[in-house]
C-alpha positions as semicolon CSV with decimal commas, in nm:
position;residue;x (nm);y (nm);z (nm)
1;M;-9,670;-14,450;4,107
2;A;-9,753;-14,314;4,425
3;T;-10,056;-14,064;4,392
4;V;-10,136;-13,764;4,549
5;D;-10,429;-13,954;4,705
6;D;-10,169;-14,220;4,876
7;F;-9,976;-13,894;4,989
8;K;-10,286;-13,712;5,181
9;A;-10,382;-14,069;5,289
10;K;-10,000;-14,098;5,485
11;L;-10,027;-13,741;5,647
12;I;-10,262;-13,820;5,939
13;G;-10,372;-13,498;6,119
14;G;-10,238;-13,332;5,878
15;G;-9,915;-13,263;5,953
16;A;-9,757;-13,133;6,240
17;R;-9,801;-12,709;6,256
18;A;-9,491;-12,544;6,430
19;N;-9,713;-12,229;6,550
20;L;-9,912;-12,496;6,789
21;F;-9,672;-12,594;7,035
22;K;-9,654;-12,484;7,444
23;T;-9,352;-12,412;7,669
24;T;-9,260;-12,471;8,032
25;L;-9,009;-12,223;8,156
26;T;-8,930;-12,214;8,499
27;F;-8,711;-12,035;8,707
28;P;-8,522;-12,070;9,021
29;A;-8,659;-11,916;9,331
30;Y;-8,394;-11,647;9,345
31;A;-8,513;-11,488;8,977
32;G;-8,861;-11,478;9,101
33;G;-9,022;-11,563;8,700
34;D;-9,401;-11,603;8,652
35;A;-9,387;-11,930;8,446
36;E;-9,735;-11,871;8,355
37;L;-9,641;-11,507;8,184
38;A;-9,337;-11,660;8,064
39;Q;-9,538;-11,946;7,895
40;F;-9,775;-11,698;7,744
41;M;-9,474;-11,443;7,573
42;C;-9,258;-11,747;7,445
43;K;-9,302;-11,661;7,060
44;A;-9,042;-11,897;6,945
45;A;-8,822;-12,193;7,049
46;Q;-8,703;-12,545;6,888
47;L;-8,810;-12,923;6,936
48;P;-8,418;-13,000;7,112
49;G;-8,175;-13,138;6,924
50;S;-7,844;-13,399;6,937
51;A;-7,593;-13,473;6,802
52;I;-7,374;-13,831;6,836
53;G;-7,014;-13,769;6,748
54;Q;-6,790;-13,930;6,514
55;I;-6,404;-14,138;6,605
56;D;-6,206;-14,145;6,290
57;I;-6,016;-14,483;6,334
58;A;-5,709;-14,534;6,062
59;F;-5,661;-14,864;5,973
60;R;-5,449;-14,922;5,685
61;G;-5,514;-14,643;5,487
62;R;-5,866;-14,633;5,579
63;Q;-6,089;-14,458;5,835
64;L;-6,294;-14,671;6,050
65;K;-6,581;-14,483;6,191
66;I;-6,767;-14,559;6,528
67;A;-6,957;-14,370;6,724
68;G;-6,887;-14,085;7,023
69;D;-7,039;-13,915;7,254
70;R;-7,386;-13,770;7,259
71;T;-7,376;-13,338;7,298
72;F;-7,709;-13,191;7,324
73;E;-7,717;-12,854;7,139
74;N;-7,833;-12,515;7,283
75;W;-8,217;-12,452;7,340
76;T;-8,331;-12,098;7,205
77;V;-8,654;-11,934;7,302
78;T;-8,744;-11,612;7,201
79;I;-8,989;-11,405;7,388
80;I;-9,189;-11,081;7,342
81;N;-9,125;-10,848;7,643
82;D;-9,357;-10,712;7,847
83;A;-9,414;-10,350;7,935
84;N;-9,332;-10,408;8,294
85;M;-9,046;-10,649;8,152
86;A;-9,094;-10,884;8,454
87;T;-8,979;-11,188;8,232
88;R;-8,646;-11,004;8,091
89;N;-8,632;-10,898;8,493
90;A;-8,637;-11,312;8,597
91;F;-8,399;-11,376;8,333
92;E;-8,151;-11,125;8,440
93;R;-8,171;-11,216;8,763
94;W;-8,143;-11,555;8,681
95;S;-7,793;-11,487;8,521
96;N;-7,668;-11,262;8,764
97;G;-7,750;-11,570;9,042
98;I;-7,497;-11,733;8,806
99;N;-7,228;-11,499;8,727
100;E;-7,280;-11,120;8,944
101;H;-7,262;-10,857;8,730
102;V;-7,038;-10,641;8,997
103;A;-6,857;-10,898;9,258
104;N;-6,799;-11,143;8,959
105;G;-6,857;-11,421;9,215
106;G;-7,213;-11,658;9,199
107;L;-7,396;-11,968;9,305
108;T;-7,151;-12,261;9,324
109;N;-7,378;-12,535;9,316
110;P;-7,513;-12,639;8,990
111;A;-7,886;-12,731;9,144
112;D;-7,940;-12,386;9,317
113;Y;-7,922;-12,244;8,938
114;M;-8,050;-12,528;8,666
115;V;-8,403;-12,624;8,596
116;D;-8,573;-12,841;8,417
117;M;-8,847;-12,706;8,126
118;S;-8,988;-12,828;7,856
119;I;-9,199;-12,776;7,502
120;E;-9,492;-12,956;7,342
121;Q;-9,580;-13,038;7,006
122;L;-9,999;-12,985;7,031
123;D;-10,222;-13,100;6,719
124;K;-10,468;-12,874;6,585
125;G;-10,733;-13,002;6,929
126;G;-10,454;-12,863;7,176
127;S;-10,338;-13,246;7,284
128;V;-10,003;-13,303;7,374
129;T;-9,818;-13,519;7,054
130;K;-9,515;-13,481;7,156
131;K;-9,279;-13,369;7,455
132;Y;-8,956;-13,272;7,541
133;D;-8,837;-13,241;7,902
134;I;-8,501;-13,056;7,902
135;R;-8,316;-13,104;8,204
136;G;-8,045;-12,905;8,407
137;A;-8,108;-12,614;8,171
138;Y;-7,914;-12,209;8,234
139;P;-7,923;-11,924;8,013
140;I;-7,586;-11,809;7,898
141;N;-7,681;-11,592;7,668
142;I;-8,011;-11,329;7,722
143;S;-7,987;-11,074;7,401
144;S;-7,992;-10,719;7,365
145;I;-8,307;-10,542;7,263
146;E;-8,281;-10,281;6,950
147;V;-8,455;-9,947;7,043
148;S;-8,528;-9,727;6,800
149;N;-8,766;-9,427;6,673
150;D;-8,821;-9,572;6,398
151;S;-8,998;-9,907;6,561
152;A;-9,355;-9,783;6,522
153;D;-9,606;-10,056;6,625
154;T;-9,387;-10,368;6,734
155;I;-9,305;-10,517;7,028
156;E;-8,982;-10,553;7,145
157;E;-8,858;-10,930;7,158
158;F;-8,534;-11,084;7,274
159;T;-8,397;-11,465;7,319
160;V;-8,267;-11,665;7,560
161;E;-7,987;-11,925;7,485
162;F;-7,998;-12,213;7,747
163;A;-7,735;-12,486;7,811
164;M;-7,891;-12,811;7,909
165;Q;-7,744;-13,147;8,051
166;Y;-7,976;-13,366;7,875
167;W;-8,319;-13,400;7,707
168;E;-8,538;-13,689;7,735
169;S;-8,892;-13,774;7,521
170;D;-9,150;-14,042;7,513
171;T;-8,945;-14,238;7,246
172;T;-8,601;-14,196;7,454
173;T;-8,699;-14,269;7,809
């Protein structure tokens, strides 16, 4: 029978900590974003996910299940809003470049608005234990920011949801 000491011996490094991470949020040149500021203002993100679709094939009253195509989930980050709104402004310029608010035009070459980003899991010493490279990302949703007279002692936050082409990690390349 397994004991607590057996479990403790298997929990190398004390386990991965959700608060030990670093994002590298890059911007297309036209958006003018500050990647270093965005890294510090990123309050939360996820290690990205993916799913393999399923194809059901009927055969003599049963379903044969075979693997389908992989899809990559959208990636969301939560940003702390600085007083100058520098990071939010960069995301708004990026989004406007993709589809302009007024003219309904925008960039047509994906290479002009898609960028690569990354998220790294860190250990307690600050060393990278896992890195995900997010390829061909662009914002599809910049959330609203709630402002209210009741919101004393709070700093604004907003989320940005990115579509991506795919991600890679040290276990997938």
